[in-house]
Amino acid sequence: MNSRRIPHYGRMILTVGVALAGVLLVLIYREYRSVAEEIIQTPMAEHEALVRESYLWIGAGSLGALLMCLAIVWVLVQRQTNRIKDLRVQAEKLRDADFGEPLQEYPPDALGQLAAVFNDMRDRLKATTISRDYVDRILSGMNEAIIVTSTDGTIKRINRSTTILLGFDEKELVGTSIDYIVDKNKSGSLIDDSISGIPKEATFESKFGESIPVSYTCSIVEGEGGDSHDRIYAAQNITERRRAEQRIRYLARIDALTKVPNRMQFQHLLQRAIARARRAHQPLCLFYVDVDHFKEINDTFGHLAGDATLETVAERLSAALPDNSVIGRLAGDEFAVVVAGLGAEDEDRSETDRLARSLLDRLADPFFVQGHEVFMTASMGIAFYPKDAANVIDLIRNADAALYSSKKRGGNVYAYYKPQMNEAVVERLMTKSKLKRAFERDELLVHYQPKYNLETGEVFGAEALVRWELPDRGLILPSDFIPLAEETNLIIEIGEWVLDKVCEDFRYWQRSTSPGRVSVNFSLKQLRQPNFSARIGSILRSHEVSPTSLELEVTETTLMENPERTVKLLDQLYALGLHLAIDDFGTGYSSLSALQQFPISTLKIDKSFVRDVATNPDDATIVGTIVQMGRNLNLDVVAEGVENEDQLNVLQRLDCTYVQGLLFGDPMSADNYLELLLAQVEGTDSYRALFAG
Ligand code: C2E
Ligand code: MG
Ligand code: MG
């Protein structure tokens, strides 16, 4: 190393000094000898002068040599003093963390060796300091809060992020226990925490008492001898993450629209309720609620109204239920409620009856959406734990089966689960998937039910009724698959297929005779199609069937869903020349005068009134009134579901115009209907005698 070499001039001075002193001594010695020789050879008289001269020379020479030596000693002492001074200065610098320049190690005397040791110390200290500063910079640059503790959990160091996180200065924390910063209400002690690279969670408490959730790892610092076991806790603030998680958890569990638990969460809550009930040997009651015709509310008033309806359902259920009940939205318009303590026993049953009825009544209160008054009803299925099922899945499934049976009864009712209901649900699911394939497999067919003129007994026309023939099941009636088809868009396809088939059959019959007026049933979903009348028109044209030969049957409830819109549509259809009939009249809530706005020509009295017309005077009065009102409005009145002659006779008396029903046999194929028409022309038909009375 250059800096450690002795400077050039130092060596020169020393060498020249020593050389000069040597030369001087040699000169003195030689002078002394020559003086001595001279004294010997010179006469005695001159001796004294010579001796004096010699003394002078010797004295001056010795003095010179002495001075020279003194100068050398002074230089040497000066140098050593400087070296010691340098050592002191350097030591002071080191004390102040200034490494300065290395010291001279030459000459390799004791001071030189000391300087070498000192330099070495300086080098090592410099290296350590640099790496310590580096570590400090790393620590303070880290976003994680780093806390170093001793084995017993005493904090030894923290970094800047810890101060930022907790508000404590290093001075305030060093010497305290790691548990001093732990929120003891929310976290356990960290002192004996296991060493783990896998992040764990804890809650710290800041200087200001704020709880801070953290994710941290704990690792160990091995000492050189392996005996130090300092720990490093590296912690990260996870408040934001916790918040996001809570939000996600909330979203995952709570239905965003109605703010009640969603299916998953409801099942979880039901699970817990069942566990509690089991421990307490208590029953539970599950209500499965479904809004009737929700799709229609949605389609008629728009999605906002649909959303408002669902919110209303949730609010009303919450308001009407006992405190200990749990509500959930299981899907679309399906809600479920679990009420603890209600069982299947008799006294509980009347309590359940009361609650079920009051819920349905509450739901049926009309409400306003964007100025429209919306009428909504709901249906309900009820199942009990433990009587009907012992677990979540079965309990929900069974309540759903009971709900389905309420729906089948027309809605706005509740039903208790019975084991045979489940078979219907399984069946329903199977049917739905098979129905999609019914078209490809050519499994649909149309049967015709003749309508008779009550006065003459003549066949006046027929009603087309769709059937589904499944190879392994035989004929399936519309009531078993039309509601399913209505849940999807399949009903539109089915409806058009039926109309197409009717037109085809109509042309076939027309070749032999006059088929009369054939009526075809249409569902609400078909009517809702934007281009409905155009589609009907194009099917009729493609078969060259006159619209006046056909009648379109729409149920009373369908008509009244959105009267303004339906009026316009029916006007269009009427303009095409189609006849329009109101089907199942009496099952809805509309007054006859409300129906007057529609361009209808036929009123079909629902078979539920006809069934008891001969035995129940009330029903006879109702049917009589409908017939009279219909006649006054210039409508043809058809009584459906005539099964026996008693009914036929009463209807004749009540002045009804047309009848149809099983009294005249099952609905029949197109070929059989043609045979019937032909027999009538020939006067050989078998039923005419029935009308004679
Ligand atoms: P609907 O229009 O009221 O049809 C009359 C229903 O009463 C038919 O049931 C018929 O078979 C049945 N019926 C006839 N006479 C009697 C009787 O004397 N006693 C009893 N108890 N029932 C009788 P079906 O064929 O099961 O049809 C049920 C409903 O399905 C129909 O009621 C109609 O609303 C609907 N439907 C039938 N075909 C179609 C269709 O092509 N499209 C649409 N959208 N709906 C259809
Ligand atoms: Mg009908
Ligand atoms: Mg009907």
XYZ file of C-alpha atoms and ligand atoms in Angstrom:
741
model
C 0.000 0.000 0.000
C 1.528 3.394 -1.004
C 0.256 5.224 1.997
C 2.066 2.918 4.335
C 5.571 3.598 2.841
C 7.913 5.890 4.695
C 8.097 9.173 2.836
C 11.219 9.652 0.737
C 12.464 12.834 2.358
C 12.410 11.278 5.839
C 14.795 8.558 4.783
C 17.038 11.052 2.981
C 17.325 13.321 6.000
C 18.201 10.377 8.170
C 20.757 9.000 5.723
C 22.348 12.373 4.994
C 22.371 13.197 8.743
C 24.087 9.918 9.635
C 26.505 10.239 6.658
C 27.435 13.788 7.604
C 27.961 12.782 11.255
C 30.188 9.898 10.030
C 32.190 12.141 7.678
C 32.610 14.662 10.464
C 33.895 12.011 12.875
C 36.298 10.666 10.203
C 37.494 14.189 9.531
C 37.997 14.804 13.292
C 39.837 11.518 13.633
C 42.090 12.235 10.673
C 42.722 15.752 11.910
C 43.556 14.367 15.305
C 46.106 11.973 13.815
C 47.663 14.486 11.507
C 47.886 16.973 14.400
C 49.446 14.269 16.554
C 51.977 13.431 13.858
C 52.652 17.080 13.275
C 53.264 17.605 16.982
C 55.759 14.758 17.022
C 57.648 16.179 14.092
C 57.504 19.848 15.019
C 60.011 21.430 17.410
C 58.931 21.839 20.956
C 58.743 25.582 20.608
C 55.902 25.389 18.203
C 54.147 22.673 20.225
C 52.025 24.907 22.244
C 50.540 26.742 19.247
C 49.901 23.517 17.518
C 48.193 21.935 20.552
C 45.970 24.945 20.848
C 45.077 24.731 17.194
C 44.439 21.030 17.629
C 42.187 21.559 20.603
C 40.359 24.122 18.607
C 39.818 21.730 15.768
C 38.900 18.835 17.993
C 36.553 20.960 20.069
C 34.879 22.450 17.007
C 34.622 19.032 15.343
C 33.165 17.416 18.473
C 30.741 20.234 18.865
C 29.706 19.885 15.233
C 29.282 16.126 15.668
C 27.335 16.698 18.855
C 25.088 19.198 17.181
C 24.623 16.860 14.288
C 23.665 14.052 16.653
C 21.322 16.319 18.510
C 19.704 17.333 15.241
C 19.287 13.702 14.303
C 17.833 12.838 17.698
C 15.525 15.804 17.448
C 14.363 14.707 13.995
C 13.819 11.183 15.272
C 11.952 12.290 18.379
C 9.920 14.654 16.285
C 8.946 11.845 13.975
C 7.903 9.528 16.742
C 5.921 12.303 18.379
C 4.164 12.936 15.102
C 3.358 9.258 14.736
C 1.870 9.145 18.213
C -0.046 12.322 17.457
C -1.323 10.755 14.252
C -2.432 7.713 16.239
C -4.320 9.886 18.702
C -5.952 11.969 15.969
C -6.945 8.841 14.115
C -8.340 7.272 17.297
C -10.394 10.396 17.900
C -11.671 10.293 14.344
C -12.641 6.663 14.720
C -14.466 7.520 17.905
C -16.469 9.977 15.820
C -17.110 7.350 13.152
C -14.688 9.013 10.734
C -12.362 6.496 9.190
C -9.919 9.061 7.651
C -6.657 7.787 6.085
C -4.658 4.786 7.298
C -1.600 5.413 9.520
C 2.032 4.932 8.517
C 3.238 1.532 9.613
C 6.964 2.190 8.883
C 9.319 1.815 10.449
C 8.166 -1.505 11.790
C 9.063 -0.587 15.321
C 6.626 -0.798 18.191
C 4.799 2.310 16.953
C 4.748 0.945 13.403
C 3.243 -2.285 14.710
C 0.746 -0.362 16.761
C -0.155 1.631 13.646
C -0.559 -1.611 11.700
C -2.882 -3.039 14.365
C -4.709 0.245 14.433
C -5.087 0.240 10.650
C -6.390 -3.275 10.721
C -8.868 -2.350 13.413
C -9.876 0.654 11.343
C -10.413 -1.517 8.266
C -12.537 -3.993 10.121
C -14.553 -1.321 11.820
C -15.083 0.376 8.500
C -16.350 -2.832 6.935
C -18.666 -3.503 9.870
C -19.926 0.046 9.888
C -20.583 0.015 6.187
C -22.534 -3.216 6.453
C -24.354 -1.961 9.569
C -25.346 1.231 7.763
C -26.388 -0.853 4.828
C -28.566 -3.016 7.033
C -29.979 0.133 8.629
C -30.788 1.548 5.246
C -32.405 -1.715 4.215
C -34.456 -1.842 7.407
C -35.634 1.720 7.164
C -36.386 1.264 3.488
C -38.611 -1.732 4.206
C -42.348 -1.312 4.142
C -42.744 -4.058 6.693
C -42.505 -3.217 10.341
C -39.413 -5.044 11.582
C -39.114 -5.754 15.286
C -36.085 -7.563 16.642
C -36.455 -9.115 20.067
C -34.301 -11.203 22.310
C -35.277 -14.737 23.211
C -37.418 -13.533 26.079
C -39.358 -11.192 23.809
C -37.633 -7.953 24.820
C -37.581 -5.549 21.916
C -34.033 -4.729 20.789
C -34.615 -2.847 17.598
C -37.388 -1.610 15.406
C -37.318 0.031 12.012
C -38.923 3.197 10.715
C -41.982 1.357 9.403
C -42.701 0.112 12.913
C -42.685 3.704 14.120
C -44.990 4.688 11.280
C -47.284 1.728 11.991
C -47.498 2.031 15.752
C -46.524 5.629 16.480
C -43.809 4.577 18.960
C -40.210 5.816 18.658
C -37.461 3.265 18.832
C -36.513 4.634 22.262
C -40.008 4.038 23.571
C -40.088 0.419 22.513
C -36.551 -0.850 22.976
C -36.419 -2.701 26.273
C -40.151 -3.378 26.439
C -41.775 -6.705 25.724
C -43.112 -7.551 22.270
C -46.473 -8.128 23.948
C -46.528 -4.440 24.851
C -47.573 -3.722 21.260
C -50.049 -6.631 21.014
C -53.780 -5.946 21.427
C -54.419 -8.516 24.109
C -58.159 -8.523 23.590
C -57.735 -9.739 20.056
C -54.411 -11.581 19.986
C -52.462 -14.013 22.081
C -48.928 -13.457 23.348
C -46.163 -13.336 20.738
C -43.364 -14.073 23.182
C -43.374 -17.819 22.696
C -44.524 -17.612 19.131
C -43.377 -20.472 16.971
C -40.880 -19.675 14.255
C -42.575 -19.769 10.930
C -42.005 -18.466 7.447
C -45.697 -18.812 6.829
C -47.484 -15.554 7.628
C -49.710 -15.534 10.674
C -52.124 -12.893 11.807
C -52.256 -10.868 14.979
C -53.600 -7.553 16.148
C -51.226 -4.852 17.344
C -52.190 -1.862 19.379
C -50.741 1.498 18.416
C -49.521 4.186 20.774
C -52.913 5.823 20.348
C -54.873 2.710 21.313
C -55.884 1.824 17.771
C -56.159 -1.879 16.900
C -54.164 -2.750 13.828
C -54.542 -6.175 12.261
C -51.214 -7.422 10.940
C -49.870 -10.326 9.013
C -46.436 -11.285 10.267
C -43.683 -13.818 10.027
C -41.348 -14.690 12.853
C -37.807 -15.830 12.177
C -34.743 -16.395 14.244
C -31.334 -14.700 14.069
C -28.670 -17.303 14.648
C -25.702 -15.942 16.614
C -22.175 -16.849 15.501
C -21.852 -19.568 18.065
C -25.409 -20.602 17.445
C -26.337 -19.501 20.933
C -28.163 -16.227 20.200
C -31.815 -16.693 19.407
C -32.996 -13.216 18.684
C -36.253 -13.107 16.802
C -37.260 -10.926 13.913
C -40.928 -10.148 13.531
C -41.767 -8.758 10.103
C -45.316 -7.401 10.196
C -47.569 -5.812 7.631
C -50.668 -3.757 8.207
C -53.609 -5.687 6.768
C -56.414 -3.315 7.739
C -57.275 -2.683 4.093
C -57.141 -6.355 3.273
C -59.364 -7.160 6.254
C -61.836 -4.546 5.085
C -61.827 -5.959 1.560
C -62.238 -9.460 2.958
C -65.134 -8.376 5.120
C -66.747 -6.761 2.110
C -66.222 -9.877 0.029
C -67.552 -12.035 2.832
C -70.538 -9.765 3.135
C -71.145 -9.862 -0.606
C -70.679 -13.600 -0.632
C -73.222 -14.066 2.117
C -75.744 -11.302 1.779
C -77.961 -10.785 -1.170
C -77.069 -7.375 -2.571
C -80.625 -6.452 -3.530
C -82.663 -7.478 -0.533
C -79.906 -7.348 2.090
C -80.956 -10.698 3.513
C -78.675 -13.786 3.577
C -78.261 -15.487 0.235
C -78.712 -19.182 -0.346
C -75.272 -20.184 0.858
C -75.479 -18.149 4.026
C -79.063 -19.188 4.671
C -78.079 -22.838 4.434
C -75.267 -22.144 6.852
C -77.645 -20.420 9.283
C -80.185 -23.199 8.889
C -77.453 -25.695 9.640
C -76.691 -23.874 12.876
C -80.369 -23.575 13.738
C -80.777 -27.326 13.243
C -77.775 -28.020 15.460
C -79.215 -25.792 18.187
C -82.652 -27.362 17.822
C -81.136 -30.835 18.069
C -79.338 -29.979 21.284
C -82.441 -28.395 22.783
C -84.764 -31.155 21.494
C -86.823 -28.442 19.835
C -88.526 -28.439 16.443
C -87.915 -25.988 13.601
C -90.199 -24.789 10.888
C -89.015 -23.889 7.397
C -91.195 -21.745 5.165
C -90.304 -21.724 1.490
C -91.862 -18.668 -0.139
C -92.161 -17.944 -3.848
C -93.758 -14.898 -5.444
C -96.609 -15.869 -7.744
C -96.150 -14.852 -11.372
C -93.045 -12.914 -10.557
C -91.842 -13.149 -14.130
C -94.959 -11.381 -15.220
C -94.444 -8.522 -12.777
C -90.927 -8.255 -14.140
C -92.011 -8.402 -17.757
C -94.978 -6.084 -17.328
C -93.530 -3.340 -15.171
C -89.848 -3.785 -15.924
C -86.874 -4.946 -13.910
C -86.933 -2.022 -11.509
C -90.408 -3.044 -10.461
C -89.214 -6.635 -10.200
C -86.386 -5.526 -7.915
C -88.764 -3.409 -5.862
C -91.047 -6.413 -5.495
C -88.231 -8.551 -4.164
C -87.161 -5.838 -1.743
C -90.762 -5.516 -0.608
C -90.995 -9.258 -0.026
C -87.839 -9.228 2.101
C -89.026 -6.195 4.084
C -92.478 -7.580 4.680
C -91.200 -10.974 5.709
C -88.737 -9.360 8.114
C -91.441 -7.174 9.599
C -94.000 -9.940 9.996
C -91.763 -12.634 11.451
C -90.882 -13.391 15.058
C -87.500 -12.111 16.223
C -85.811 -15.482 16.334
C -86.455 -16.236 12.680
C -83.953 -16.114 9.836
C -84.777 -15.012 6.307
C -82.838 -15.875 3.177
C -83.182 -15.293 -0.532
C -82.543 -18.651 -2.104
C -82.890 -17.692 -5.754
C -84.735 -15.234 -8.002
C -88.087 -14.780 -6.309
C -87.620 -17.612 -3.824
C -87.235 -16.812 -0.154
C -86.989 -19.058 2.843
C -87.659 -18.446 6.482
C -86.709 -20.580 9.419
C -88.630 -20.155 12.654
C -87.306 -21.916 15.723
C -89.665 -23.635 18.108
C -92.549 -24.236 15.723
C -93.241 -27.922 15.341
C -95.588 -30.294 13.578
C -97.643 -30.984 16.717
C -101.270 -29.954 16.787
C -100.997 -26.822 18.906
C -97.909 -25.710 16.968
C -99.718 -26.431 13.756
C -102.383 -23.845 14.462
C -99.646 -21.372 15.346
C -97.894 -22.217 12.070
C -101.182 -21.871 10.191
C -101.654 -18.421 11.674
C -98.122 -17.336 10.822
C -98.273 -18.728 7.285
C -101.567 -17.043 6.581
C -100.468 -13.740 8.065
C -97.285 -13.815 5.954
C -99.222 -14.495 2.779
C -101.752 -11.776 3.630
C -99.020 -9.299 4.363
C -97.313 -10.107 1.064
C -100.581 -9.706 -0.820
C -101.003 -6.053 0.185
C -100.707 -4.036 -3.006
C -97.767 -1.657 -3.338
C -96.743 1.095 -5.706
C -93.847 1.068 -8.107
C -93.323 4.144 -10.270
C -96.946 5.096 -9.892
C -98.236 1.620 -10.729
C -100.177 -0.309 -8.184
C -98.697 -3.790 -8.138
C -100.631 -6.735 -6.822
C -98.498 -9.568 -5.704
C -99.248 -12.822 -4.020
C -96.956 -15.563 -2.923
C -97.122 -19.293 -2.339
C -95.558 -21.167 0.500
C -94.303 -24.647 1.269
C -93.727 -25.682 4.873
C -91.525 -28.429 6.265
C -90.564 -29.227 9.851
C -87.375 -30.385 11.482
C -87.129 -33.147 12.623
C -90.432 -34.557 11.422
C -89.968 -33.975 7.681
C -86.193 -33.943 7.416
C -83.154 -34.024 9.665
C -80.710 -32.050 7.553
C -80.485 -28.779 5.654
C -80.645 -30.145 2.144
C -83.605 -32.431 2.737
C -85.494 -29.826 4.729
C -85.150 -27.244 1.952
C -85.978 -29.797 -0.706
C -89.096 -30.921 1.125
C -90.309 -27.380 1.768
C -89.733 -26.730 -1.938
C -91.819 -29.792 -2.819
C -94.612 -28.433 -0.630
C -94.220 -25.052 -2.329
C -94.596 -26.687 -5.698
C -97.829 -28.252 -4.589
C -99.088 -24.793 -3.440
C -98.196 -23.433 -6.856
C -100.129 -26.205 -8.500
C -103.131 -25.211 -6.470
C -102.986 -21.780 -8.054
C -100.808 -19.810 -5.654
C -101.515 -17.533 -2.685
C -101.768 -20.637 -0.497
C -99.455 -22.619 1.726
C -98.994 -26.363 1.912
C -97.351 -28.682 4.423
C -94.866 -31.182 3.132
C -96.024 -34.740 2.582
C -93.646 -37.510 1.485
C -95.441 -38.122 -1.801
C -94.720 -34.516 -2.866
C -91.066 -35.240 -3.460
C -91.780 -37.633 -6.218
C -93.540 -34.805 -8.041
C -90.454 -32.587 -7.788
C -88.060 -35.203 -9.108
C -90.493 -35.887 -11.875
C -90.703 -32.204 -12.678
C -86.965 -31.821 -13.101
C -86.772 -34.837 -15.337
C -89.645 -33.599 -17.399
C -88.079 -30.195 -17.925
C -84.926 -31.598 -19.455
C -86.843 -34.034 -21.608
C -89.241 -31.376 -22.828
C -86.383 -29.553 -24.515
C -85.866 -32.599 -26.699
C -89.547 -33.198 -27.386
C -89.419 -31.221 -30.615
C -86.423 -33.009 -32.085
C -88.036 -36.318 -31.263
C -91.392 -35.361 -32.665
C -93.107 -36.217 -29.404
C -95.742 -33.460 -29.364
C -99.214 -33.946 -30.780
C -102.526 -32.129 -30.808
C -105.837 -33.573 -29.713
C -109.200 -31.984 -30.298
C -112.085 -31.662 -27.902
C -115.352 -31.021 -29.729
C -117.645 -28.232 -28.658
C -121.350 -28.910 -28.994
C -124.274 -26.598 -29.552
C -126.497 -27.132 -26.530
C -129.695 -26.481 -28.438
C -129.059 -28.668 -31.461
C -126.410 -31.109 -30.300
C -124.332 -30.261 -33.349
C -120.574 -30.095 -33.269
C -119.836 -26.410 -33.457
C -116.055 -26.705 -33.498
C -113.225 -28.009 -31.336
C -110.555 -26.926 -28.928
C -106.995 -27.890 -29.782
C -105.173 -29.342 -26.765
C -101.521 -30.160 -26.943
C -100.197 -33.484 -25.654
C -96.764 -34.865 -25.197
C -96.208 -38.488 -25.921
C -93.202 -39.918 -24.133
C -92.286 -43.421 -25.260
C -91.859 -44.687 -21.689
C -94.633 -42.675 -20.081
C -97.449 -42.474 -22.554
C -99.489 -39.293 -22.990
C -98.575 -36.388 -20.752
C -101.238 -33.725 -20.277
C -100.530 -29.999 -20.645
C -101.006 -29.280 -16.954
C -97.853 -31.358 -16.368
C -95.619 -29.581 -18.841
C -97.148 -26.262 -19.966
C -96.163 -24.582 -16.657
C -92.627 -25.889 -17.193
C -92.607 -24.676 -20.777
C -93.767 -21.298 -19.506
C -90.753 -21.049 -17.245
C -88.601 -21.065 -20.376
C -89.171 -19.770 -23.875
C -90.224 -23.241 -24.943
C -93.852 -22.194 -24.616
C -93.421 -19.883 -27.609
C -92.087 -22.698 -29.746
C -94.795 -25.053 -28.518
C -97.536 -22.485 -29.192
C -96.369 -21.874 -32.730
C -95.975 -25.529 -33.394
C -99.560 -26.151 -32.175
C -100.965 -23.387 -34.379
C -99.066 -24.744 -37.350
C -100.385 -28.233 -36.689
C -103.957 -26.986 -36.238
C -103.787 -25.138 -39.565
C -102.439 -28.268 -41.248
C -105.258 -30.394 -39.769
C -107.784 -27.728 -40.621
C -106.795 -27.868 -44.310
C -106.979 -31.651 -44.137
C -110.519 -31.600 -42.693
C -111.620 -28.878 -45.085
C -111.009 -31.194 -47.986
C -113.921 -33.368 -46.719
C -116.217 -31.100 -44.750
C -116.589 -27.879 -42.800
C -114.546 -28.273 -39.585
C -116.339 -25.528 -37.628
C -114.436 -23.023 -35.500
C -111.273 -24.412 -33.932
C -109.881 -22.751 -30.855
C -106.226 -22.661 -29.855
C -104.862 -21.817 -26.404
C -102.247 -19.094 -26.015
C -100.218 -18.229 -22.993
C -99.139 -14.847 -21.727
C -95.584 -15.283 -22.832
C -96.656 -15.762 -26.424
C -98.831 -12.664 -26.332
C -95.864 -10.714 -25.028
C -93.793 -11.362 -28.111
C -93.314 -8.047 -29.875
C -94.384 -9.370 -33.264
C -97.030 -11.774 -32.036
C -99.895 -10.862 -34.418
C -97.533 -10.800 -37.401
C -96.300 -14.297 -36.559
C -99.845 -15.614 -36.196
C -100.820 -13.964 -39.462
C -97.880 -15.490 -41.306
C -98.616 -19.024 -40.045
C -102.259 -18.735 -41.110
C -101.263 -17.411 -44.521
C -98.723 -20.140 -45.084
C -101.539 -22.690 -44.745
C -104.101 -20.517 -46.432
C -106.412 -20.835 -43.460
C -108.889 -18.017 -42.928
C -108.442 -16.330 -39.518
C -112.226 -16.332 -39.099
C -112.103 -20.127 -38.828
C -109.934 -19.936 -35.737
C -110.460 -18.763 -32.197
C -107.778 -17.713 -29.831
C -108.230 -18.678 -26.189
C -106.604 -16.565 -23.545
C -107.195 -17.032 -19.829
C -108.795 -14.326 -17.810
C -105.674 -13.793 -15.690
C -103.545 -13.433 -18.803
C -105.861 -10.761 -20.154
C -105.773 -8.757 -16.983
C -102.001 -8.781 -16.506
C -101.479 -5.627 -18.515
C -104.889 -4.634 -19.859
C -103.769 -1.562 -21.856
C -101.218 -3.519 -23.806
C -103.415 -6.576 -24.254
C -106.298 -4.502 -25.589
C -104.068 -3.143 -28.340
C -102.809 -6.570 -29.212
C -106.234 -8.196 -29.261
C -107.499 -5.350 -31.429
C -104.793 -6.220 -33.946
C -105.723 -9.905 -33.851
C -109.408 -9.079 -34.113
C -108.594 -6.920 -37.122
C -107.001 -9.976 -38.727
C -110.421 -11.619 -38.410
C -109.607 -13.931 -35.485
C -112.211 -14.758 -32.850
C -111.142 -14.286 -29.296
C -112.280 -16.330 -26.290
C -111.791 -15.810 -22.578
C -110.766 -19.124 -21.102
C -111.332 -20.373 -17.549
C -113.655 -17.497 -16.845
C -114.458 -17.100 -13.165
C -111.053 -18.123 -11.882
C -109.648 -14.613 -12.035
C -110.778 -11.535 -10.233
C -111.968 -9.461 -13.154
C -115.480 -8.229 -13.492
C -117.312 -8.881 -16.693
C -117.530 -5.173 -17.338
C -113.733 -4.957 -17.156
C -113.596 -7.605 -19.857
C -115.794 -5.534 -22.090
C -112.883 -3.458 -23.261
C -111.499 -6.503 -25.088
C -112.795 -7.480 -28.542
C -113.949 -10.907 -27.346
C -116.610 -13.106 -28.834
C -116.638 -16.136 -26.520
C -116.726 -16.690 -22.778
C -115.677 -20.079 -21.480
C -116.975 -20.846 -17.994
C -114.328 -22.627 -15.984
C -114.946 -26.260 -15.257
C -114.694 -25.674 -11.503
C -118.135 -23.994 -11.668
C -119.558 -26.597 -13.978
C -118.439 -29.477 -11.782
C -121.040 -28.846 -9.082
C -123.571 -27.000 -11.158
C -126.104 -29.774 -10.774
C -125.564 -30.264 -7.065
C -124.640 -26.893 -5.654
C -127.286 -24.156 -6.091
C -124.658 -21.470 -5.556
C -122.627 -22.727 -8.488
C -125.784 -22.957 -10.566
C -126.546 -19.321 -9.718
C -123.002 -18.264 -10.655
C -123.133 -20.144 -13.956
C -126.622 -18.734 -14.690
C -125.438 -15.191 -14.013
C -122.367 -15.591 -16.227
C -124.519 -17.000 -19.021
C -126.946 -14.096 -18.800
C -124.249 -11.463 -18.645
C -122.489 -13.089 -21.569
C -125.611 -13.139 -23.633
C -126.312 -9.521 -22.792
C -122.841 -8.699 -24.052
C -123.556 -10.679 -27.188
C -121.004 -13.328 -26.366
C -121.075 -17.020 -27.053
C -120.918 -18.846 -23.714
C -119.170 -22.210 -23.541
C -119.348 -24.401 -20.415
C -116.184 -26.461 -20.003
C -115.761 -29.772 -18.221
C -119.196 -31.272 -18.699
C -118.882 -34.798 -17.408
C -122.423 -35.998 -16.929
C -125.930 -35.580 -18.194
C -127.130 -33.828 -15.035
C -124.693 -31.052 -15.670
C -125.731 -30.961 -19.314
C -129.382 -30.624 -18.371
C -128.808 -27.836 -15.876
C -126.704 -25.984 -18.450
C -129.449 -26.341 -21.008
C -131.869 -24.879 -18.513
C -129.544 -22.036 -17.745
C -129.542 -21.162 -21.442
C -125.867 -21.821 -22.002
C -124.908 -21.882 -25.707
C -122.122 -24.427 -26.046
C -120.618 -27.262 -24.017
C -117.496 -29.355 -24.104
C -116.391 -32.117 -21.800
C -115.569 -35.725 -21.126
C -119.260 -36.606 -21.377
C -118.562 -36.756 -25.101
C -115.386 -38.754 -24.791
C -111.709 -37.878 -24.412
C -110.119 -35.231 -26.598
C -109.364 -36.992 -29.881
C -106.945 -37.167 -32.760
C -107.423 -35.131 -35.970
C -108.584 -38.286 -37.784
C -111.185 -39.061 -35.119
C -112.445 -35.503 -35.203
C -112.896 -35.791 -38.967
C -114.817 -39.022 -38.460
C -117.044 -37.261 -35.931
C -117.689 -34.392 -38.340
C -118.502 -36.802 -41.154
C -120.797 -38.892 -38.936
C -122.627 -35.731 -38.021
C -123.132 -34.830 -41.654
C -124.484 -38.307 -42.195
C -126.622 -38.046 -39.035
C -124.996 -41.089 -37.446
C -123.167 -39.356 -34.565
C -123.795 -41.011 -31.228
C -124.097 -38.015 -28.877
C -126.931 -36.107 -30.451
C -129.498 -38.049 -28.387
C -127.999 -36.620 -25.212
C -129.224 -33.141 -26.132
C -132.767 -34.213 -26.924
C -133.916 -33.828 -23.274
P -108.243 -25.417 -21.005
O -107.939 -24.534 -22.142
O -109.227 -24.953 -20.008
O -108.607 -26.805 -21.588
C -109.605 -27.571 -21.072
C -109.047 -28.606 -20.214
O -110.080 -29.290 -19.556
C -108.284 -29.668 -20.994
O -107.296 -30.138 -20.172
C -109.327 -30.731 -21.155
O -108.806 -32.009 -21.407
C -109.975 -30.667 -19.826
N -111.306 -31.187 -19.864
C -112.149 -31.255 -20.895
N -113.297 -31.811 -20.522
C -113.199 -32.092 -19.231
C -114.079 -32.669 -18.278
O -115.212 -33.036 -18.576
N -113.668 -32.788 -17.022
C -112.448 -32.387 -16.671
N -112.081 -32.536 -15.409
N -111.566 -31.854 -17.528
C -111.964 -31.713 -18.808
P -105.888 -30.350 -20.702
O -105.891 -30.897 -22.062
O -105.176 -31.087 -19.644
O -105.361 -28.889 -20.792
C -105.152 -28.168 -19.678
C -104.837 -26.774 -20.004
O -103.606 -26.666 -20.678
C -105.798 -26.155 -20.917
O -106.910 -25.728 -20.211
C -105.044 -25.020 -21.486
O -105.092 -23.903 -20.626
C -103.664 -25.560 -21.499
N -103.299 -25.932 -22.852
C -103.702 -27.004 -23.576
N -103.166 -26.956 -24.802
C -102.452 -25.819 -24.863
C -101.680 -25.176 -25.897
O -101.575 -25.654 -27.034
N -101.070 -24.002 -25.584
C -101.218 -23.449 -24.359
N -100.614 -22.308 -24.129
N -101.928 -23.990 -23.387
C -102.550 -25.175 -23.635
Mg -108.749 -23.606 -23.364
Mg -110.462 -23.705 -19.904
